[in-house]
Every structure is written in C-alpha cells, then in structure tokens.
XYZ file of C-alpha atoms in Angstrom:
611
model
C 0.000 0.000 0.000
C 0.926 3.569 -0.528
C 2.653 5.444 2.093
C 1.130 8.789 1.106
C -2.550 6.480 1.168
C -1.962 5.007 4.562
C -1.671 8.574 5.876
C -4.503 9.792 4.373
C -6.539 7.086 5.720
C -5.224 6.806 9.058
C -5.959 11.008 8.673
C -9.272 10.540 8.261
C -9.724 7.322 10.581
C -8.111 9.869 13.309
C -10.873 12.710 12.844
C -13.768 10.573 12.782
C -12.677 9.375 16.042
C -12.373 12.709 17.296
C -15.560 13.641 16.446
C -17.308 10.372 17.694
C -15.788 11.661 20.769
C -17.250 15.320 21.073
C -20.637 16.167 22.491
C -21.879 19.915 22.618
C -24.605 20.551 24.734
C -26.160 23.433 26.786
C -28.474 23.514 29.771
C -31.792 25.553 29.896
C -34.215 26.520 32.729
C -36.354 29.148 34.686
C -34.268 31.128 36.440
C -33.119 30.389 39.797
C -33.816 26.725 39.144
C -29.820 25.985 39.973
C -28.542 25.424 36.347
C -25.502 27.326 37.193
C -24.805 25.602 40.378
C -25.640 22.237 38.616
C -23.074 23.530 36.130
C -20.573 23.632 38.664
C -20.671 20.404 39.651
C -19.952 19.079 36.427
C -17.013 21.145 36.142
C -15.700 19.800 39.663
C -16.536 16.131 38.666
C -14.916 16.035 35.783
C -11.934 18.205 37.218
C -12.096 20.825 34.547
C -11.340 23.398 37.203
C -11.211 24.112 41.584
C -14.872 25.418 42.139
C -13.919 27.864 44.794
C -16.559 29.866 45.183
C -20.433 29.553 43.618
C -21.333 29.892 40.208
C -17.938 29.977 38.966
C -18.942 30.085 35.020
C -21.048 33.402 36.039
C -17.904 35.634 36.609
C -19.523 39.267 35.964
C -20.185 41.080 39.388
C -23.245 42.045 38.563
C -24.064 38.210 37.923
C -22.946 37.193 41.041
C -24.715 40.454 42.785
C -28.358 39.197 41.724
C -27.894 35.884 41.106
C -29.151 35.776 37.720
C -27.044 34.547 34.401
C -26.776 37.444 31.860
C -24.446 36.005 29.298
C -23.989 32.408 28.371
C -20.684 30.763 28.731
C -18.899 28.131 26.877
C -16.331 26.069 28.485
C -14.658 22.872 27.462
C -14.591 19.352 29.714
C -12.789 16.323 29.393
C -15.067 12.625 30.433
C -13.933 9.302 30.670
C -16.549 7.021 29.791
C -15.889 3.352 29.810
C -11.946 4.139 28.880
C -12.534 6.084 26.709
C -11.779 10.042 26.615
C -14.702 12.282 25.273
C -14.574 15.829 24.822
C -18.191 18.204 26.571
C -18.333 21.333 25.276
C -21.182 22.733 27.873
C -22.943 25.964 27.171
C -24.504 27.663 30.268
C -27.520 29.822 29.616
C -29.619 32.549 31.418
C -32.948 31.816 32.024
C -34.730 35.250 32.524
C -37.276 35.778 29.725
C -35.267 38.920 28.570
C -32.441 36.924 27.985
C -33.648 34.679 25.911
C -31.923 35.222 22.540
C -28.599 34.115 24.528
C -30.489 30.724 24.721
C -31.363 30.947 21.386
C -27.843 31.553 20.312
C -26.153 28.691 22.564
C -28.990 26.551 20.992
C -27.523 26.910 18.027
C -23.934 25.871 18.513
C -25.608 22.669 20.130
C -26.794 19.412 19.463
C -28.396 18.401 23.011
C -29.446 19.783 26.121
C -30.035 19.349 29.884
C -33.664 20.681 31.012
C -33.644 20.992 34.384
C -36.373 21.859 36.853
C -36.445 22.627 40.118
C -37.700 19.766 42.865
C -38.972 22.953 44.918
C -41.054 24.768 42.098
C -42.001 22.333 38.870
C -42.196 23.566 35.598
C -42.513 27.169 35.057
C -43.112 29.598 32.139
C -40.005 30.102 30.983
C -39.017 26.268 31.332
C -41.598 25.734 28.389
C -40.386 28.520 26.242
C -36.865 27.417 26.344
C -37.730 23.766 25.811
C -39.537 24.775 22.244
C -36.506 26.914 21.215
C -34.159 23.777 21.773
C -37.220 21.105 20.034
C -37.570 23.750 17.397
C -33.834 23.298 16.251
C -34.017 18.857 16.652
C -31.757 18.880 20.344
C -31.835 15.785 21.959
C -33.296 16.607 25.276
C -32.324 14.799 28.579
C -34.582 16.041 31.448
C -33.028 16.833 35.144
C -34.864 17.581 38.338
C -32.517 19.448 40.694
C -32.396 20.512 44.287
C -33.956 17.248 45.176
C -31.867 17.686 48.470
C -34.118 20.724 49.588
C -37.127 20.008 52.191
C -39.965 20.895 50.229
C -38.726 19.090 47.690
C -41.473 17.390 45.595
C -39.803 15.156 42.965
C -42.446 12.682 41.952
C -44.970 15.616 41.357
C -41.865 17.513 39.347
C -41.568 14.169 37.786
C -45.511 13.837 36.543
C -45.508 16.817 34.903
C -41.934 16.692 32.581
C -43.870 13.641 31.484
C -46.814 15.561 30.542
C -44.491 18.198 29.091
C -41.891 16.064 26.688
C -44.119 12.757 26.780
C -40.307 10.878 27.967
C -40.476 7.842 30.178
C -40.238 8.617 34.177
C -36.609 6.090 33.633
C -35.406 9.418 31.324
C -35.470 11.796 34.122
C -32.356 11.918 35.832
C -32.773 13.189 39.565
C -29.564 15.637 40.957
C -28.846 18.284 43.152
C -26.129 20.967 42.532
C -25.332 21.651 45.892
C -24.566 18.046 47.088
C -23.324 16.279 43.841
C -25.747 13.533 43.705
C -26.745 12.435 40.274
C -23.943 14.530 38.411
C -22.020 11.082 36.943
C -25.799 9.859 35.794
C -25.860 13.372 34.461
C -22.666 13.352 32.480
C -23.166 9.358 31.516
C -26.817 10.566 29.833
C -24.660 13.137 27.634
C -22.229 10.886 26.494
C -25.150 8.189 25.928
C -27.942 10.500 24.579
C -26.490 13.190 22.749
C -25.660 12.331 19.339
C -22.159 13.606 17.875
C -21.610 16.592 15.429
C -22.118 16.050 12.131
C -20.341 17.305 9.532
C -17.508 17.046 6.534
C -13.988 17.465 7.517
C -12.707 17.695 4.194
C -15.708 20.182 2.822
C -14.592 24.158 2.644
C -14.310 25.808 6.268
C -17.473 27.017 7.677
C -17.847 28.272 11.213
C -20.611 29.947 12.938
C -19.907 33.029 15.379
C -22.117 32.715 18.150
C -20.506 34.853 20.572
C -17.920 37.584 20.827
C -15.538 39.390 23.934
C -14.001 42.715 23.530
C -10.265 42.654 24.903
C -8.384 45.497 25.081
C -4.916 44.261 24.504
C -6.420 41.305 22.077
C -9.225 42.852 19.919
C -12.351 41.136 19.605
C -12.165 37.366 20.366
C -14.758 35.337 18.516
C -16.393 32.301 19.437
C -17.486 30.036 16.910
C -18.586 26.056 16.604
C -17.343 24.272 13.440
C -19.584 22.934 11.310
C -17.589 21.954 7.936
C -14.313 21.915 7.500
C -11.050 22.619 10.033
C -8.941 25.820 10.675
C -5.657 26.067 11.383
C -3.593 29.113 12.952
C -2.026 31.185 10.563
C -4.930 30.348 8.371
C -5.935 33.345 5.735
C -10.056 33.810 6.597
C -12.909 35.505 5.844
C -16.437 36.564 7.100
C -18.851 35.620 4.803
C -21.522 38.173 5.498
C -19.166 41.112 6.342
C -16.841 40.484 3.585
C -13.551 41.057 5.732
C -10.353 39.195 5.554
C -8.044 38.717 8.260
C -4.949 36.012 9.355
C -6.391 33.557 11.878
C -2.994 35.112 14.663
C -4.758 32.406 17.682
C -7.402 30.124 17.400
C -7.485 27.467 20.707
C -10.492 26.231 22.912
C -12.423 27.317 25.976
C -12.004 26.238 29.398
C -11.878 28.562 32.457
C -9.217 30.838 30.692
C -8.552 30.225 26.233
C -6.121 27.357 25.713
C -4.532 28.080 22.187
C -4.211 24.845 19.744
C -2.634 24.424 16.145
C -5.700 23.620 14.508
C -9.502 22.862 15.816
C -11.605 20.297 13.482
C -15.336 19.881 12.348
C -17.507 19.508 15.267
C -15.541 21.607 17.618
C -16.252 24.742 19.658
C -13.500 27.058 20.198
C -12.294 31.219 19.853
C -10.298 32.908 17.075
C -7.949 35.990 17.683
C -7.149 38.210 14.573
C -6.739 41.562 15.747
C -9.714 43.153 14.416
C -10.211 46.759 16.612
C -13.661 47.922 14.967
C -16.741 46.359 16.569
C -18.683 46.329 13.670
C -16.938 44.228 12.109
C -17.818 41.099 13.669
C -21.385 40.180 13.408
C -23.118 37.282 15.777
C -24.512 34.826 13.516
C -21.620 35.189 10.385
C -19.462 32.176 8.979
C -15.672 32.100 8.883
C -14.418 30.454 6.065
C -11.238 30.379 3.985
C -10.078 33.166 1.487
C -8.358 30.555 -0.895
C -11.471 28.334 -0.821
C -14.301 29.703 0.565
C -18.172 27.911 1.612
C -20.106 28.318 -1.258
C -23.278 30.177 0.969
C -22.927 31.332 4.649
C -24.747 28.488 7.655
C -28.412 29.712 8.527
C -27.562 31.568 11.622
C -30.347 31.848 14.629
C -33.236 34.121 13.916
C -32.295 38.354 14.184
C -33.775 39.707 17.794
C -36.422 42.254 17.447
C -35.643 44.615 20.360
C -39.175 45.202 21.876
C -38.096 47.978 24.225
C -36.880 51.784 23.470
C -35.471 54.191 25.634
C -32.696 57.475 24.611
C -29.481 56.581 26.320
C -27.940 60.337 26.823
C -24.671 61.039 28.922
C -24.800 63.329 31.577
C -21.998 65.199 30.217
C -22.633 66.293 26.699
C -18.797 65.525 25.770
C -19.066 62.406 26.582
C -21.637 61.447 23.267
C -18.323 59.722 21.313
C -16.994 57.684 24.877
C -20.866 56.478 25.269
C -20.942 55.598 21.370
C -17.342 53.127 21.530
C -19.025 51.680 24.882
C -22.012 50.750 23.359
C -20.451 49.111 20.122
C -18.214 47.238 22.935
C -20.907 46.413 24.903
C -23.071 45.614 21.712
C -20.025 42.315 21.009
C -20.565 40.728 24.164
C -24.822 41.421 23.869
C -25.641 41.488 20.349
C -29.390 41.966 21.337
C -28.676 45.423 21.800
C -29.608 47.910 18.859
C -28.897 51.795 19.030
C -28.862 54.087 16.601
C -28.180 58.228 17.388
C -31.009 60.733 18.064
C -31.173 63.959 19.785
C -33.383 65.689 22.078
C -33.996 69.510 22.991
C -33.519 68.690 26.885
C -31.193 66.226 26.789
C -28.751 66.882 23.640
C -27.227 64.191 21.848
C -27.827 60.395 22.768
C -28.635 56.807 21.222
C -32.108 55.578 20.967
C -31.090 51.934 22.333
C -33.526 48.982 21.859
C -33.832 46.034 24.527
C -35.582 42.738 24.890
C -37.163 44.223 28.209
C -37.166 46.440 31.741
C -34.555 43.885 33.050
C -32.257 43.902 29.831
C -32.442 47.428 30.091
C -31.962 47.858 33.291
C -28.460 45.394 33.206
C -27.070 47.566 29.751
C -27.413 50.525 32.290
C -25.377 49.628 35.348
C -22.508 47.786 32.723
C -22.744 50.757 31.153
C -21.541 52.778 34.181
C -19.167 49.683 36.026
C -17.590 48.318 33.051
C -17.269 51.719 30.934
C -17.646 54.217 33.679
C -20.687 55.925 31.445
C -22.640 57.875 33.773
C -26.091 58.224 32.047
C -29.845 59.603 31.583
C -32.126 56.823 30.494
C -35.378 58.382 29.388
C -38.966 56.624 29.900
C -39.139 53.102 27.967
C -41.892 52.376 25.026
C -42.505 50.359 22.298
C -42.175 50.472 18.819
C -45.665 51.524 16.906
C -47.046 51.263 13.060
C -48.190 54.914 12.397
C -51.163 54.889 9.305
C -51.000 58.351 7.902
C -54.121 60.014 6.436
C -52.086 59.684 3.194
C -51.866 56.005 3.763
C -48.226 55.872 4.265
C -46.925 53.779 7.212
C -44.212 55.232 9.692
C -42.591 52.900 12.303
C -42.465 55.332 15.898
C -40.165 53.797 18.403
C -39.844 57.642 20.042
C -43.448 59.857 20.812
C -41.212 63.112 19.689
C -41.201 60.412 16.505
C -45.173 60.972 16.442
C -46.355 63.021 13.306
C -49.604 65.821 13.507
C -52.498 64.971 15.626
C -54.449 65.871 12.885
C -52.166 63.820 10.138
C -52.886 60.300 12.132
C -55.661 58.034 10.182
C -54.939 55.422 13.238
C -52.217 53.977 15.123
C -51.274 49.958 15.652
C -49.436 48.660 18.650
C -47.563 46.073 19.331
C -49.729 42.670 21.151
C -48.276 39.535 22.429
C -49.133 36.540 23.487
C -48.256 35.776 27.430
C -48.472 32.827 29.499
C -48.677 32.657 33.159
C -48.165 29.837 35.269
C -49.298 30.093 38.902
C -50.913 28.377 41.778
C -54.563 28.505 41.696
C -55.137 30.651 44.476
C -53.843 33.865 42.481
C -55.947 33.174 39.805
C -58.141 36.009 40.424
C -55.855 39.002 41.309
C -53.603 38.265 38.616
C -56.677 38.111 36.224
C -57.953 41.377 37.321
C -54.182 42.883 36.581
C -54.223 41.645 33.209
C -57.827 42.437 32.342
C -56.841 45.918 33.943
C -53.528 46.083 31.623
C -56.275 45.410 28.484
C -55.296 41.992 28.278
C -57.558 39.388 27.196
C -57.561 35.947 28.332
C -57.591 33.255 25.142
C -57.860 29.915 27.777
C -57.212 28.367 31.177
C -55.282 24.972 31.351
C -54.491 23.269 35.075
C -50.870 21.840 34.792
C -51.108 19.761 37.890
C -51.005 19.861 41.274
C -53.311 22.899 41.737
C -51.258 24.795 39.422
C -52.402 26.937 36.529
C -51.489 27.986 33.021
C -53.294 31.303 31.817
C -52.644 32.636 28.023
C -53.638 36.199 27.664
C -53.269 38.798 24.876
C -51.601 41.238 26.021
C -50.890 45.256 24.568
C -46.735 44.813 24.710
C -46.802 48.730 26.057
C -48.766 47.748 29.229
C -46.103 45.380 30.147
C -43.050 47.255 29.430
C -43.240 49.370 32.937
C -44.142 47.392 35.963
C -45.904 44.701 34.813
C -43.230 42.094 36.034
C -43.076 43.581 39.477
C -46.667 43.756 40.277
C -46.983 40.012 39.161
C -44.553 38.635 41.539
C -45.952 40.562 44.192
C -49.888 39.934 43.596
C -48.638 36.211 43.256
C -46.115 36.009 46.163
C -43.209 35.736 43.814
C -44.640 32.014 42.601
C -46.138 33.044 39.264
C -43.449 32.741 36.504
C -44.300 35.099 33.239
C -43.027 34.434 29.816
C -44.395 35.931 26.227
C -43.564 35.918 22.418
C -44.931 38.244 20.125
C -47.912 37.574 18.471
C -49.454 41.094 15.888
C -49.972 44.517 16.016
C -53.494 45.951 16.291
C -55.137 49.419 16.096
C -55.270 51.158 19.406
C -57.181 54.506 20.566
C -53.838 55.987 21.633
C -52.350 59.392 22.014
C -49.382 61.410 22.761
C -49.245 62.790 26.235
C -46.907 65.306 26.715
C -45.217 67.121 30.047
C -44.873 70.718 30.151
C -42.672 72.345 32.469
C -43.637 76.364 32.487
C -44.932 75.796 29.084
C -42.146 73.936 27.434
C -42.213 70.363 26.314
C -40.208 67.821 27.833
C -40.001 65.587 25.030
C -37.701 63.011 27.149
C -40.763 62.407 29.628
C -43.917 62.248 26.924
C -45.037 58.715 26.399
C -47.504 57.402 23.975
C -50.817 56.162 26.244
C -53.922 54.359 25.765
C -56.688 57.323 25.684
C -58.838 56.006 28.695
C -55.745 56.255 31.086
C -54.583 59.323 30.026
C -55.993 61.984 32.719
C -55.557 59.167 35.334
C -51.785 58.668 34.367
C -51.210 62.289 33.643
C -52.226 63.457 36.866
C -50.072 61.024 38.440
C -47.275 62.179 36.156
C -47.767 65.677 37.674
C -47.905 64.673 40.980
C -44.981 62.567 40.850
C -42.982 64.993 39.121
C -44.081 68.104 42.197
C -42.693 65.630 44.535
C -39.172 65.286 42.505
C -38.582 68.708 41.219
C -36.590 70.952 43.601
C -38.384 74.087 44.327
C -36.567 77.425 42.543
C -36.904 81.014 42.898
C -39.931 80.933 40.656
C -42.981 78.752 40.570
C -43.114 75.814 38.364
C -46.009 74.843 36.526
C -45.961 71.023 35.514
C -48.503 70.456 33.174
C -49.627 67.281 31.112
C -51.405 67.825 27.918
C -52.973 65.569 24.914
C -51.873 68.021 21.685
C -53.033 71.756 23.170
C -55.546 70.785 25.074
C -54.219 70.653 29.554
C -55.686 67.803 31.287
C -53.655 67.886 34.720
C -51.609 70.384 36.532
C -49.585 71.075 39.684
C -47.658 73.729 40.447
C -44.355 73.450 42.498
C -44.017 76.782 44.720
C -41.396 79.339 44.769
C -38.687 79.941 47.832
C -39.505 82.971 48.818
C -37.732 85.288 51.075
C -39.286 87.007 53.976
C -39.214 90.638 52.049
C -41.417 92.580 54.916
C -39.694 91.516 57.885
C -38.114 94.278 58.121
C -40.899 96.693 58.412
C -42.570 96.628 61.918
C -45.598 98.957 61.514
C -45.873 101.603 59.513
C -48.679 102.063 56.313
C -49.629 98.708 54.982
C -48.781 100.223 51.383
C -44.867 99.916 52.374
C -45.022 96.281 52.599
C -47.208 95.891 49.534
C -44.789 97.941 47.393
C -42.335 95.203 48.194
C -44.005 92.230 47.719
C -44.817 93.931 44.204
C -41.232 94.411 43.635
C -40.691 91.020 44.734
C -43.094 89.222 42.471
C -41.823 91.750 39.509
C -38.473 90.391 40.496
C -39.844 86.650 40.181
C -41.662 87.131 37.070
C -38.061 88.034 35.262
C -36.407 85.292 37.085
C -39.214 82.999 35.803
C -39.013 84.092 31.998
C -34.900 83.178 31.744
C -34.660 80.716 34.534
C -33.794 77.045 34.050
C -35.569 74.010 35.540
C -33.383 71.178 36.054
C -35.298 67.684 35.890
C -33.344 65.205 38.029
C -32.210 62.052 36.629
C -35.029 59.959 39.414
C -38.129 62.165 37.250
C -36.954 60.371 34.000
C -37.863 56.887 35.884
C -40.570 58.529 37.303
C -43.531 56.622 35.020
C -41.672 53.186 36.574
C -42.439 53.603 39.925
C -46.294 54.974 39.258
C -48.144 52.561 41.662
C-alpha cells in the first residue's frame, strides 16, 4: 500500500474518532432553578477546574450580585466514559425571559441539552419557552430535576408533569442536586449516551458559525465560533462571509476557564479565534468564517435576528461624553448582540442613542454595565414600544420615540404592538392576577391546570402595558410564585395618544409617552404629581402640566422659595409692605421668563415607579 494512502486514511480514521468523541450541549431553565450551580458540579466532577466559590462560570459582578445569568458561557470538559476520553463542550444559559436570545444563540452551537427543573417549584413559564426553542432546532433533550436535596422538595410531582411536558419515560429523568453532587455522573453518563455527535464534513470548505464575541483590550475582539464543515488552522488566511472582511487567523485554541490556544480545531468543535480586528462592527453574531483561498459556497443559517421590543434614549450626563458612550455601546453591543442603538437627539437632553432592549430587566443590566464596566454615567429616558403609524395619506411610519409621532391631525390610526403571554401560577392567584391583566387590556384566550393545583393562563396582552411594571406587580400579587413568559404575536389598532409634560410651558419631550386614551388623565395626573414631589423648588414657581396636543388635562404647580421681604418693616402704612411684595413678584416674574428648571435624573424613571 501507498505510504502517502496510509496517511490519508489513518488522517481521516483519526478525525472521525475525534468527532465520535465530542458532544456539545447546553443547559436551559427558569431562572433560579440551579442550572448554574448544577453547572458547577460538572465542572468539579470532571476536574475541569477548583470550584472555589459559587457559580464559577457566572464571573460578571453584577451576575454574582443578583444571582441571575446574563451572558452564556462556553467552556470545554474532558469525560472518561468506559476508557474512553470524550470531549463536553457545555454551554450555560440565562434563564430570565429577557435573555432569551442568549439561549437561542447557545442553541444553536448545540446538538443536546439538559432541562432541568427545580424539585422545589415544577415547571414554570419560561421552562416551556426554552424547551420549544431547543425542540424547534431537533436537540436531543435529557430532562433533570434538581435541588432534590431541599425540604420541600417534591420530585415525583416535578416528575408527573416533565412527562406531561416532553411525553419521555419517568426512567429518562435523571434526579440531581447541585449543591450536594448527587446524580452529576448519571448526568454526564446521559450526555455521552444521549447526545448524538456533530455532524459534519472534515474535508468540505471551512465554515464556522460566530455565536458569541468578547471585547479585549490588549487582544481585539475574540470570537467564538462552533465548526460545522471543515477545520482551521492558525495562521490560516479567513474571511467573514456576510461582512466580507479578511483577516490572518494570529490564535485560534479552545475554551475552558481561561482560552487554551491549539494548532488547529476540526469539524464539530467549539473554540475562539484571535485576529486583531479593533472595529466592533466588524464582527457580526450569527456570520461564517471560512477560507479566502477556498471559501463555503453560501454562509450556515444563523439563529433568527432579535427584534428589540423595548426603546429608551441613552444620553450622557456630560454632553462631551456622546463619542466615549458611542465606543461603549459598540463594545458592549459584542458581548450582547441583542442590543440595537442608533443616534437621536433631544432639545432637553442633547445628543444620545435611541437603544432597543428585549425588556425592563435587559435594560436595566445595559445601564449599570454601562456605568461599572465603561464608567458611562447616564440619563435613560422613559421606555416604550415600537408603533405602526397609518397616515391620512396612507403611508406607514414605524415610531419607536413619541417626539417620533407626526400631527395629531395627520394620524388616520395607530397599531401597537400585542403579544401573546403565558402565566403559570398556583390557583389561588388566579383572580388578582386576572384582574391585573384584564386591567392592563389583556384578554384571556384559555385556562389549562398543569397539575397539582397549578395553573397555566394565556392572555393577549398590549406589549406597552407590560413594558413598565408589569413584572413587578406580578410577583408581588402572586407572592413571587407566578413565573411570566411571552412571544410576540401582531400589532393591532389602538385609541392611543401622545401625552406630553410641560414644564412652564415647554415640552419635555424626554418624559412624553404614547398612552392608551382612557388612562390618560388618570396617568397624567399622576405624572404631575410625581414629578411636584421630585422637582426641587426654585426662585420661581413651576407649573408642571400634562397635555394631549393643546388641550391641559392635569396640573400642579411646584411653589417658589420665597424670602421674607417685609420683615423688616414693623408697623408703619400697609402700602410699604405691599410695594415690596410687588417688587418682589416683579423680580420673580423676570427670574421665571430666563430661569432654568433642572429635571433630576429619578423624574426620567418617574412613570416606573407609578403605583
């Protein structure tokens, strides 16, 4: 036999062993169901790394501060199974609702997953969304009920209804708990067992798919990417298929706690690639690497583009600090590619970014990492969704912004945004959390009892009713057990209109919110009186006014400081002490017609904390 034959076969024997011997799988769940913890474990077990402290693959403070998982995390693990050495590429992922095109991304680079649910709570919204993303792209699911340790455990109930859910056999589910270790090996034996390996050709053109991306500042951007076809090797001339750009592949290595470099990373693999690039926008979540000298002929079906569902102007306090906030956010924008923003301006606030998120929490997270990581101090005006305008001239204008808004008297009708929402909860909060959704204009579509006294409501929901505090007054009507998840569904026309705030006359556009017209006195007066409490008081009264187009449906008026002008006359004619209180109030007229008022930053989240 040839020599140059032999190789080649014992070549390709080699790589079809190696990728017999990888498995790539993530783990979904509600959050707070222990998926990070869990995720520990399996690090520990298969002594990947020392767990020294909790939720070691969550390593952001603000992570660790609320723990929740913001960002999904890939990290490498070597098994051995019946002597022989496989190679788990685990994906954690977050499980709030708002975070849920992480999922979808991780998802992608994946061909199983571990659901687990939590002994203490069952299944829960989110649990059910997640599961359809990962049955939507053909994962092999294994099932896991965790904390089974805890008191109030309730396993064969938990057990009943991921039965109902997936339709497995009860023999499927494997029972664990992350803080004691127990059922970890059955954990990692299922993967090996259940999860079939990649597929794909080693010898077809490169193609990789990005589905992730870190901003270092010695490094560049680091991209993370799961083979699909092909192999690369470092020093290897590539490409971005959707961008177009060509670079030299200077690192490319694997993930475990910190990046391990390697020669050259085959079909089936997950690992990062280092190739200097500086500008953020050019690296796009979802592209394909492949080679310049032969590239893929089209680019792999990435996961489906986000559609932000929240708005809100991002402005920095300091008006020379508009180009340090715009590098931030394209940084920030690599490691969360659900972000959108695109520049606006405002006549209170200056320039800024209209930014979109997936929701009040999302928000809320780009905000503080906005000031820790990038030291960005910012005004975040009040959040709303994005509208379909119908012009009298039948043309159609997308509004994300009310300033966006055209004439009163231009508007044929207006369609907002509805979705779909599901809310599973125990039966006794059945009726308060009905009467906050029919309150919200929801309407319920049906009524389904999961088990155990526990039920699933569907309503359809107007997306602007949630955006505010819809989240916080359903935990609290339902004692924190209801779990809330929503996709969404159409837009529909709406009676809305544009309510404005006036301070002394002028419009502050970063306050005026688009409202449904039979809250609109009730939530302007509110408005008003929320804003007397927050504005300082001046020299000058301030009038705080909300209006629908000209016409003034609420006022309050914050009063002047005024100084004690007749103390110092101690009898006399009355008409002294009249002539100067008239000079006085001639004083505070001027005063009023060039003086400032300065809305604190607490006013612009005023609307959030309406109760």
């Amino acid at each position: 036999m040839d020599s140059h034959f032999f190789l080649y076969l014992c070549k390709a024997f080699c790589i079809d062993t190696i990728m017999d011997h990888i498995r790539n799988f993530c783990i979904i769940a509600h959050i707070d169901h222990g998926k990070s913890t869990l995720a520990d474990r399996l690090l520990e077990y298969t002594k990947t790394i020392q767990v020294t402290e909790g939720q070691m693959l969550d390593d952001m403070d603000l992570e660790r501060e609320r723990g929740i998982t913001i960002k999904s995390h890939a990290i490498q693990m070597e098994y051995v199974y019946k002597g022989e050495k496989y190679i788990l590429n685990l994906i954690d992922t977050p499980g709030h609702v708002d975070f849920s095109y992480e999922v979808s991304r991780s998802i992608a680079a994946c061909e199983g997953a571990l659901l687990v649910v939590d002994a203490t709570q069952g299944v829960q919204a989110q649990t059910i969304s997640n599961l359809y993303l990962a049955i939507d792209n053909d994962l092999e699911i294994i099932p896991v009920i965790n904390k089974i340790d805890m008191p109030s455990a309730m396993p064969d109930e938990v057990e009943d209804e991921i039965v109902d859910l997936i339709g497995c056999d009860p023999e499927d589910i494997i029972r664990a708990s992350g803080k004691t270790g127990e059922g970890v090996e059955d954990i990692l034996n299922a993967v090996v067992e259940r999860i079939p390996h990649p597929t794909g050709d080693e010898k077809a053109p490169l193609q990789a798919l990005i589905f992730d991306s870190v901003f270092n500042s010695f490094r560049g951007i680091i991209a993370y990417f799961k083979i699909v076809n092909g192999s690369i090797r470092q020093g290897d001339k590539v490409k971005f298929f959707n961008t177009g750009m060509e670079y030299d592949a200077d690192e490319v290595g694997v993930l475990k706690m910190d990046m391990i470099p390697r020669k050259e990373l085959h079909t089936g693999e997950v690992g990062y690639i280092i190739s200097g690039i500086k500008n953020a926008k050019e690296v796009k979540v979802g592209d394909t690497i492949t080679h310049i000298q032969q590239p893929c002929q089209k680019a792999i079906e990435g996961f489906q583009e986000v559609k932000p569902m929240v708005f809100a102007g991002v402005y920095p306090i300091d008006p020379t600090d508009y180009e340090n906030l715009r590098a931030s956010l394209e940084k920030l924008q690599l490691n969360d590619a659900s972000l959108t923003f695109v520049p606006e301006t405002s006549v209170a606030l200056g320039f800024g970014f209209r930014c979109g998120f997936l929701g009040l929490l999302h928000m809320e997270i780009v905000q503080e990492r906005l000031d820790r990581e990038f030291d960005m101090d910012v005004i975040t005006t009040v959040p709303n969704v994005t509208y379909m305008c119908y012009t009298k001239q039948q043309e159609v204008k997308e509004v994300h912004n009310p300033s966006g808004l055209p004439d009163q008297t231009m508007i044929d009708h207006i369609e907002e945004p509805y979705i779909k929402a599901s809310i599973i909860t125990a039966a006794d909060y059945i009726g308060p959390i009905m009467t906050l959704c029919l309150d919200k204009r929801g309407e319920l579509i049906d009524q389904q009892y999961v088990s155990g006294g526990r039920v699933e409501l569907r309503f359809m929901l107007p997306l602007g009713e949630i955006v505010i505090d819809f989240y916080d007054k359903l935990k609290s009507i339902s004692k924190g057990y209801a779990s809330f998840d929503y996709h969404i569904d159409s837009f529909r026309p709406s009676r809305l209109v544009k309510l404005d705030i006036l301070l002394n006359g002028e419009p502050v556009d970063a306050l005026s919110t688009l409202t449904h017209q039979d809250n609109a006195v009730t939530f302007g007066r509110r408005m008003c009186e929320k804003l007397k409490e927050l504005i300082p008081r001046q020299q000058f009264d301030i009038a705080i006014q909300a209006a629908i187009g000209a016409k003034i449906i609420a006022r309050e008026t914050v009063k002047q400081v005024r100084k004690d002008v007749t103390a110092k006359c101690y009898g006399g004619d009355v008409s002294r002490k009249r002539k100067l209180l008239e000079k006085q109030k001639r004083g505070k007229k001027r005063m009023k017609q060039i003086g400032n008022v300065e809305v604190p930053q607490k006013a612009f989240l005023a609307v959030l904390k309406l109760d």
